[in-house]
XYZ file of C-alpha atoms in Angstrom:
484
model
C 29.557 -90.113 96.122
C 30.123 -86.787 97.829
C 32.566 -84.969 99.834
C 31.560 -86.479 103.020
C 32.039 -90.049 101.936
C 35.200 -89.028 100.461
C 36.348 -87.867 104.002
C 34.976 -90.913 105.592
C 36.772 -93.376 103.270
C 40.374 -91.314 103.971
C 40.311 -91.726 107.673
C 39.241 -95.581 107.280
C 41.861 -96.152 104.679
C 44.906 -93.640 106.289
C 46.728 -93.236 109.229
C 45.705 -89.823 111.317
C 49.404 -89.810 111.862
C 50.653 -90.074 108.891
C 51.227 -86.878 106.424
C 50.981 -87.166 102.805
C 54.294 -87.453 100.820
C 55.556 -83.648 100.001
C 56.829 -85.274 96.273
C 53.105 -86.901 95.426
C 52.679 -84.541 92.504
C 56.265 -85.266 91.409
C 55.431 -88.850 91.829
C 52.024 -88.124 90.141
C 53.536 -86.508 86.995
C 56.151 -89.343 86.173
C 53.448 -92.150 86.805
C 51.157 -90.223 84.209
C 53.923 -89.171 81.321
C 54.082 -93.182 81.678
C 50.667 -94.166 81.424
C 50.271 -91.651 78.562
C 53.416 -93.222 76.459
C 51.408 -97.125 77.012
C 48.097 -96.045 76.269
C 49.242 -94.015 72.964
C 50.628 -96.764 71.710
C 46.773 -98.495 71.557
C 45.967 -95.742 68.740
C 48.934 -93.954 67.324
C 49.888 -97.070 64.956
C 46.000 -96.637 63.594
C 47.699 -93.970 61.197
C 50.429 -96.312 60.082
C 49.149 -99.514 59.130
C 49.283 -98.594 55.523
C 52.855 -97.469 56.261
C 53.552 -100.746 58.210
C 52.059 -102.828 55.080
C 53.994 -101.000 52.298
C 57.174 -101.321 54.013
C 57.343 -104.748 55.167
C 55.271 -106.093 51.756
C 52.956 -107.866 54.195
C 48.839 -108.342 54.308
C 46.633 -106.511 55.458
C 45.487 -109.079 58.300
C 48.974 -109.798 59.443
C 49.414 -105.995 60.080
C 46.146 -105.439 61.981
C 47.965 -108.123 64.385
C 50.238 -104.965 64.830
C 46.959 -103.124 66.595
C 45.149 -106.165 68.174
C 48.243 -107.717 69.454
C 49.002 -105.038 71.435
C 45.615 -104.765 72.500
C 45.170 -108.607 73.669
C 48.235 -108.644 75.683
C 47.793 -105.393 77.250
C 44.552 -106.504 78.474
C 45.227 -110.161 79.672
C 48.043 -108.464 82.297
C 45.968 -105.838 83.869
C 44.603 -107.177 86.699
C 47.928 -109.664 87.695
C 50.030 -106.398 86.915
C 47.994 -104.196 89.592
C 47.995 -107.275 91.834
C 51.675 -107.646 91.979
C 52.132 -104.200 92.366
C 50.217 -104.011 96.073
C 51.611 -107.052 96.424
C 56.184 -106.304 95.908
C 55.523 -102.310 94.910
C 54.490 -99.990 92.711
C 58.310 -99.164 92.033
C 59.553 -102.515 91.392
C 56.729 -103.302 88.952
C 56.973 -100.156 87.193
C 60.688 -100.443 86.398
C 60.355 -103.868 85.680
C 57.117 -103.081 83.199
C 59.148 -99.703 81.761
C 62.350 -101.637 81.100
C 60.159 -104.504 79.100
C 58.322 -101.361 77.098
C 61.169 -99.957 76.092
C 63.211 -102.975 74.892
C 59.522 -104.381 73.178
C 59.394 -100.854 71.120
C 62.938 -100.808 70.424
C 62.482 -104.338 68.749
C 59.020 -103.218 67.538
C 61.107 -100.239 65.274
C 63.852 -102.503 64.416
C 62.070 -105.007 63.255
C 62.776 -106.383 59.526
C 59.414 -108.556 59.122
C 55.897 -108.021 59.639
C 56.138 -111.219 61.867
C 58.638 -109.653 64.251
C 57.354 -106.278 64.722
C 53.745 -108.392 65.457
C 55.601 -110.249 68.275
C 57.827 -107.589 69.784
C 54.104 -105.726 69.671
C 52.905 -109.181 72.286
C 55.486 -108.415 74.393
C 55.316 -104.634 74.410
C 51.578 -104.903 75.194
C 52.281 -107.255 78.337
C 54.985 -104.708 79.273
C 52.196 -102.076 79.532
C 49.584 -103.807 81.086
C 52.041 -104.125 84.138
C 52.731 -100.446 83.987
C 49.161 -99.108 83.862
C 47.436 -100.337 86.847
C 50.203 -98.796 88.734
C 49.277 -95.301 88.461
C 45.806 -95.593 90.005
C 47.328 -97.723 92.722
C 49.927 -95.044 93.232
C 46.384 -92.749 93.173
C 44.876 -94.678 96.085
C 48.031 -94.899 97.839
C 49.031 -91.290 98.171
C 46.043 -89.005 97.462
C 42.854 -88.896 99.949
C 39.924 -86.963 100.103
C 39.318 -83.992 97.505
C 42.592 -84.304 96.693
C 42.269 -87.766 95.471
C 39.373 -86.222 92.621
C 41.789 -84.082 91.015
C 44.672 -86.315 91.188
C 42.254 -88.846 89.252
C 41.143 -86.112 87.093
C 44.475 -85.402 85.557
C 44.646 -89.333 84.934
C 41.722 -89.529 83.522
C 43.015 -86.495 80.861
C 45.805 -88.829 80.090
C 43.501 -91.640 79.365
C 41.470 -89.321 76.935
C 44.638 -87.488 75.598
C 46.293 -90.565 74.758
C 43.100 -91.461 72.556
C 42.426 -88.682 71.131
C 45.726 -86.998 69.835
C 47.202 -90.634 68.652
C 46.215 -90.396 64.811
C 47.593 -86.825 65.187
C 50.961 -87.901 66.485
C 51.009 -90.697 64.164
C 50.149 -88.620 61.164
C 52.675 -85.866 61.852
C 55.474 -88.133 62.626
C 55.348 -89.874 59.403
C 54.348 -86.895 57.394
C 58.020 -85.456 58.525
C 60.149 -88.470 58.910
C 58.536 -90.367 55.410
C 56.195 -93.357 54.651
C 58.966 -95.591 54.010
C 60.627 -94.831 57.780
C 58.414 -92.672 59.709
C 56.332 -95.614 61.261
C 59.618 -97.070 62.576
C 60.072 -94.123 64.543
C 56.510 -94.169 66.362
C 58.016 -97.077 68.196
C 61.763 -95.680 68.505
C 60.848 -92.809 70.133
C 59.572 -94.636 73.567
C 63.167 -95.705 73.779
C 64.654 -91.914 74.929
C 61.106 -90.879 76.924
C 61.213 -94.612 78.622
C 64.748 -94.489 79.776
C 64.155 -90.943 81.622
C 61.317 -92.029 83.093
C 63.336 -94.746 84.445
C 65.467 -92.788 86.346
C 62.932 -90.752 87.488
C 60.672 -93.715 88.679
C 63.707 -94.844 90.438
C 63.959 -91.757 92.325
C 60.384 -90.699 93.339
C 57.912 -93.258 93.667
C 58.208 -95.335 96.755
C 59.158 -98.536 97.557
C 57.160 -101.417 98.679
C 56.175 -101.406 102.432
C 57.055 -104.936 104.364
C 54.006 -107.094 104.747
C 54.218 -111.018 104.946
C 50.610 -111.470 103.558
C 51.061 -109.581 100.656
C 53.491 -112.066 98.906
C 50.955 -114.804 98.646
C 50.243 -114.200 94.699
C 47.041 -116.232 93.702
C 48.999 -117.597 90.750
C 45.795 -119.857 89.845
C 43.351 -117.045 90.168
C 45.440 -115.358 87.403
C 45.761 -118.254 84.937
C 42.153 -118.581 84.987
C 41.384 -114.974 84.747
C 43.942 -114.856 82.055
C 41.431 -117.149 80.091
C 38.284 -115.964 80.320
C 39.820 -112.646 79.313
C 41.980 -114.186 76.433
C 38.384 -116.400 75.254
C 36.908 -112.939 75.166
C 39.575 -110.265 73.302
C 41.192 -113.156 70.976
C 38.157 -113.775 68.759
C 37.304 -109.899 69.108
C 40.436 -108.814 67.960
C 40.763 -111.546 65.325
C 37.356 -110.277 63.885
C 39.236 -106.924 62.954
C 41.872 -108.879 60.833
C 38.863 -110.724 59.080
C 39.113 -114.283 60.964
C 35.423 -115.643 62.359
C 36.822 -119.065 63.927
C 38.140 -117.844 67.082
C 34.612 -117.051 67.852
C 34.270 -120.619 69.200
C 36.545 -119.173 72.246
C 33.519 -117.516 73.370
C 32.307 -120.305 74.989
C 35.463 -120.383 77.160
C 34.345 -117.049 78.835
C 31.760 -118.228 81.223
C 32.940 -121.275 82.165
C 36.671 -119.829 82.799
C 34.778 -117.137 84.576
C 32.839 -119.181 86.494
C 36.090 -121.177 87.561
C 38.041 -117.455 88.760
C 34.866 -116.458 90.745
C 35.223 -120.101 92.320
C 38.589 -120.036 93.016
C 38.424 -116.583 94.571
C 35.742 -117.325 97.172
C 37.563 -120.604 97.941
C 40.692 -118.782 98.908
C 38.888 -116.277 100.630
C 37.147 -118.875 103.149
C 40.774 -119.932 103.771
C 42.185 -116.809 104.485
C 44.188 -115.962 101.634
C 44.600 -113.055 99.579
C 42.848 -113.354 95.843
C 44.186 -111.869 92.984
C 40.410 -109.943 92.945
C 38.635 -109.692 95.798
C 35.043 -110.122 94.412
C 33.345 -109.134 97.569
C 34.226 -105.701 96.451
C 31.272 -105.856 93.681
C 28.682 -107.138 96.463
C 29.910 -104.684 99.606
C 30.663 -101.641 97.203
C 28.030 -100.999 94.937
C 29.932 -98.010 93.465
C 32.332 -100.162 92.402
C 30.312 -102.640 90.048
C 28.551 -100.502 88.565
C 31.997 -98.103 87.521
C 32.771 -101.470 86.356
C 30.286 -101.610 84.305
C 29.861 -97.948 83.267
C 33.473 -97.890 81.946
C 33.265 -101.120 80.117
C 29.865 -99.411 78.318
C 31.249 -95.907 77.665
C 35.028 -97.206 76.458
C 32.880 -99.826 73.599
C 31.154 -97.035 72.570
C 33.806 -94.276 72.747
C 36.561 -96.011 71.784
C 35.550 -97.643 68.119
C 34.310 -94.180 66.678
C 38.100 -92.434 66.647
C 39.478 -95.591 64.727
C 36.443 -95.545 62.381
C 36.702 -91.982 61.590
C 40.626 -92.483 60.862
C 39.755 -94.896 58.397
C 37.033 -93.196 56.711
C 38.599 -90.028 56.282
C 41.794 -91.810 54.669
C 40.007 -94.160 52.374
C 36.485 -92.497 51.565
C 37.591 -88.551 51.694
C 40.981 -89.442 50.716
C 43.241 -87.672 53.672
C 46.179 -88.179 54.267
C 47.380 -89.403 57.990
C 48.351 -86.316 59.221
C 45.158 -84.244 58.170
C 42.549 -87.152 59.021
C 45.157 -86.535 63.323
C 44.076 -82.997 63.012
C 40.558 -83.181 62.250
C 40.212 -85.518 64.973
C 42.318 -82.883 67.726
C 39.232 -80.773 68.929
C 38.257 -83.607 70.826
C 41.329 -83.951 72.542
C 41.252 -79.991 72.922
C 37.972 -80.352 74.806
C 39.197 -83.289 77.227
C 42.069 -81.216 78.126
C 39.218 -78.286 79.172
C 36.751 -80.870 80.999
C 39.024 -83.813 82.736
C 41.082 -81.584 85.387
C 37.637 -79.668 86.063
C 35.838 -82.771 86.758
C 38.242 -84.172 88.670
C 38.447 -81.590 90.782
C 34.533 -81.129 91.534
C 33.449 -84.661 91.154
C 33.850 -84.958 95.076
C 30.813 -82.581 95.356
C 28.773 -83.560 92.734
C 29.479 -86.983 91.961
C 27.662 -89.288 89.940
C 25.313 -86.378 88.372
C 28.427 -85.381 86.799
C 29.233 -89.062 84.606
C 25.281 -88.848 83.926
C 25.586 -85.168 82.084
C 28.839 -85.720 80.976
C 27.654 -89.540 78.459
C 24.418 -87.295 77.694
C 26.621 -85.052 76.206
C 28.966 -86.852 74.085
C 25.763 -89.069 72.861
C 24.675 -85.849 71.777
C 27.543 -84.840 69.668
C 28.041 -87.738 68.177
C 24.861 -87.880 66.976
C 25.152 -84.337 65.615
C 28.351 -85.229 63.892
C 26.761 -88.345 62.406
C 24.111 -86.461 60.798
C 25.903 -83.598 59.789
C 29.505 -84.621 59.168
C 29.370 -87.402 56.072
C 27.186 -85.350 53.971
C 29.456 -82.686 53.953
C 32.712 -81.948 51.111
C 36.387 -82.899 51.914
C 36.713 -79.297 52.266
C 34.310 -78.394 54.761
C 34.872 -81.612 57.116
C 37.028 -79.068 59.803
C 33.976 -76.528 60.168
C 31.705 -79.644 60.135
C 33.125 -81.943 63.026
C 34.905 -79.343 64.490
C 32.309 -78.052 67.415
C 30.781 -81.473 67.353
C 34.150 -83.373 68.055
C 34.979 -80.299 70.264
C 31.687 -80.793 72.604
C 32.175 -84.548 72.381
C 35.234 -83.975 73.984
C 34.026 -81.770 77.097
C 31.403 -84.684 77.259
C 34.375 -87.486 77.278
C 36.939 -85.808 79.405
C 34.282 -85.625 82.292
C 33.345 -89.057 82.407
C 36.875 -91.022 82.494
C 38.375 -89.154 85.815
C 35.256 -88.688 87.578
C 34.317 -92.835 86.998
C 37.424 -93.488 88.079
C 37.264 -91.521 90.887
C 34.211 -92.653 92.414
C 34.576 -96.428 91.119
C 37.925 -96.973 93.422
C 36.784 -94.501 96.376
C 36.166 -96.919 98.887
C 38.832 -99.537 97.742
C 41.165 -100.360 100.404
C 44.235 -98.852 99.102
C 45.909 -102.742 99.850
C 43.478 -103.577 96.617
C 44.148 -100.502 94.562
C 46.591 -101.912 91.829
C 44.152 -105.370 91.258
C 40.927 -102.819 91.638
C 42.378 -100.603 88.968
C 43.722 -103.217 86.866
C 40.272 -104.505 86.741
C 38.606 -101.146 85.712
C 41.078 -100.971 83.298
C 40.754 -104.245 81.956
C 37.160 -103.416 81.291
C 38.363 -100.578 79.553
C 40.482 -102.913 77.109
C 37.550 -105.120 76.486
C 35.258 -102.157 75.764
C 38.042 -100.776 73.597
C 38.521 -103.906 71.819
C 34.754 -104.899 71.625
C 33.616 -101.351 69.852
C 36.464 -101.354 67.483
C 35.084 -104.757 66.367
C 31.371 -103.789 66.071
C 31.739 -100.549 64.961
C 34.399 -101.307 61.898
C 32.771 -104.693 61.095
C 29.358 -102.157 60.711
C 31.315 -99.542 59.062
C 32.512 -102.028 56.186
C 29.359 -103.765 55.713
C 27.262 -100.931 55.436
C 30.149 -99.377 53.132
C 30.662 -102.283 50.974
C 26.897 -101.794 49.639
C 25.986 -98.275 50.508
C 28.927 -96.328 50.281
C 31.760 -94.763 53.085
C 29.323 -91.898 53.939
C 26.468 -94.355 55.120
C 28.999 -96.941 56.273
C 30.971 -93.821 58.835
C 27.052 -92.792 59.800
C 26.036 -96.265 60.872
C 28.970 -97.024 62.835
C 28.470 -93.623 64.758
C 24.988 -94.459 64.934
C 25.772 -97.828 66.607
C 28.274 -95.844 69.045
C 25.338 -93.864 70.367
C 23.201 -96.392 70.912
C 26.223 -98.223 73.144
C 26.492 -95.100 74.766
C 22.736 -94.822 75.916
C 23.132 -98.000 77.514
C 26.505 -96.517 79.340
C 23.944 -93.586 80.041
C 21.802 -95.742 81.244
C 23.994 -97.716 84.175
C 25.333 -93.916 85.173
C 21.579 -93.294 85.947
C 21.202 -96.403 87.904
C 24.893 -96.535 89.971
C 23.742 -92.835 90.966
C 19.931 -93.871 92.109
C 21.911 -96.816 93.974
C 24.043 -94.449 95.573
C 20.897 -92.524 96.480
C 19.222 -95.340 98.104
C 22.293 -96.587 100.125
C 22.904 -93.084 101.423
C 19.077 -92.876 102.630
C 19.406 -96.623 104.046
């Protein structure tokens, strides 16, 4: 997608007349210190599960609920979250979502039993997944053109930020604040942040505009969305917490898919508004195959930062906060890349996601041949550049995807569009961390953590290829439709 189609989607989606809003950055920058405080809270209790075990004298499988939890609910609201937000406002749904997040982690760090803190974690997810689709709707809504890239751009930094520097948070706030306490106050700490932000929100971002149509809410559509999506994450996250019969909710996914995609085109032929509109994916190429390139890259990227946490703590023996800093050059090289692709993916567009995977592949293979064999003591200068170029690789592909998956989305369809993107995020998220820990422990429990870490990275790159691989074809499909 270049410039030109960037300019042509602004004047079909703006009004000449209308300026942009002076306070956009403002806006912007409270919208992302939000998004960044949900999507930590995916990977900075990776760190503390030990913490979370010893303290509350619970298993090992009812604490992973602690992690997957989260991660279920958080991806089962995506989609109605951005909906309802084009539909009654970004503000509404973001002070409704922040208040929720911040009473959920409040009860999250107060919580006396393992069962509580899993349940306030349910609710805390849900809370986020109405939160997050907001920003890129807020994106659409108030950025155009160039402009739009970079605004993306410093979203998609969040995104990889919040990934990458979550063990590192999580290790340094328990290594000052104490095992015993110190995982309490990863939750706690959303509670000050959350209620500035509130204000803030209040403030700055804008309101909803009037429009009858837009408070038809395809209630069905979202029930049976909410399905397919629950068949699919349940069993994936129960496989990290050692359970195998949820698989059977598999078979739930294409029939309760089937069902949405029904539903949707039946409410489209009688002129109502869908939760999804799925003629996006025929009439917008660009936008299936982000889709799909997001899913790919988030199942393969996602799964290697928990693995690595766990290696480094139980086969090298680290402790939380060392295992967060050998992990931080990747977040130092997403801070370098993401604003700089954001800001030029407008001129070189999909080119940019193709270099960018082929790069991280790269360094994670270099890491996995290079980084297990090595001492405890020379792990830094061993992962360090690969991590470091893994992370230039990484913080190019999340903004510019982003970017050029919801260019042409009206900006009525932003919040569902996003949602969606993002809810392929959470599935890749949740689907790598499966695969790639279920490989690390089998491989470990009869070769060793070394080979076990080495597999699992090995698996990552081959998920990545095929990431690689739809980047190549969304930009020949691009090619074609720009000849045609």
């Amino acid at each position: 997608m270049h410039e030109e189609a960037f300019e042509t989607e602004a004047r079909q989606t703006a009004d000449p007349a209308d300026e942009p809003d002076p306070r956009r950055w403002r806006i912007l920058a409270v919208t992302l210190v939000v998004g960044f405080m949900s999507l930590l809270d995916v990977t900075i209790v990776n760190v503390a599960l030990p913490s979370i075990q010893e303290g509350l004298g619970s298993s090992a499988s009812t604490v992973q609920w602690v992690v997957s939890g989260y991660a279920l609910t958080f991806g089962l609201t995506l989609v109605a979250g951005g909906r309802l937000g084009d539909a009654y406002g970004r503000r509404r749904l973001m002070l409704i979502g922040l208040t929720g997040f911040v009473l959920s982690s409040a009860a999250v760090g107060l919580a006396p039993t393992a069962e509580l803190v899993v349940v306030a974690r349910l609710l805390q997810g849900a809370s986020a997944g109405l939160l997050t689709p907001q920003s890129s709707g807020l994106i659409q809504q108030l950025f155009s053109g160039p402009e739009r890239g970079r605004a993306f751009g410093y979203f998609g930094l969040t995104v990889s930020l919040a990934s990458a520097t979550g063990p590192l948070l999580g290790g340094a706030i328990i290594g000052l604040a104490g095992e015993e306490h110190g995982w309490r106050l990863l939750f706690l700490v959303n509670v000050p942040i959350g209620l500035v932000a509130m204000v803030a929100i209040a403030r700055l971002v804008p309101g909803r505009v009037d429009d009858p149509d837009r408070e038809r809410i395809d209630i069905a559509g979202a029930v049976l969305l909410g399905l397919a999506v629950l068949c699919l994450l349940y069993p994936l996250v129960s496989i990290e917490s050692g359970a195998t019969l949820p698989l059977v909710l598999l078979v739930g996914v294409p029939l309760f898919a089937w069902a949405f995609g029904a539903w949707e085109h039946r409410l489209q032929r009688r002129g109502h508004a869908p939760l999804l509109d799925l003629g996006l994916l025929r009439s917008l190429p660009g936008y299936g195959g982000g889709l799909l390139i997001g899913t790919l890259y988030f199942t393969g990227f996602t799964g290697v930062f928990l693995t690595a946490s766990v290696w480094l703590q139980d086969s090298r023996d680290v402790s939380a906060l060392h295992a967060g800093l050998l992990l931080t050059p990747f977040a130092l090289g997403s801070a370098v890349s993401s604003p700089l692709a954001g800001r030029f993916v407008s001129q070189v567009g999909r080119p940019l996601t193709v270099v960018a995977i082929a790069t991280m592949m790269t360094a994670v293979a270099l890491a996995a041949l290079v980084g297990p064999g090595q001492s405890t003591g020379a792990l830094w200068w061993a992962f360090a550049p690969f991590l470091l170029l893994a992370g230039l690789g990484g913080g190019a592909v999340v903004s510019p995807n982003i970017t050029l998956t919801l260019a042409e989305v009206p900006p009525r369809m932003g919040g569902a569009a996003g949602g969606a993107l993002q809810t392929g995020q959470r599935i890749g998220s949740a689907l790598g961390a499966a695969l790639l820990m279920t490989t690390y422990q089998v491989v470990t429990a009869s070769h060793g953590g070394d080979a076990g870490f080495r597999t699992a990275l090995a698996l990552a790159v081959v998920i990545l290829s095929l990431a690689l691989a739809a980047a190549v074809w969304s930009w020949r499909t691009a090619r074609v439709t720009a000849r045609g």
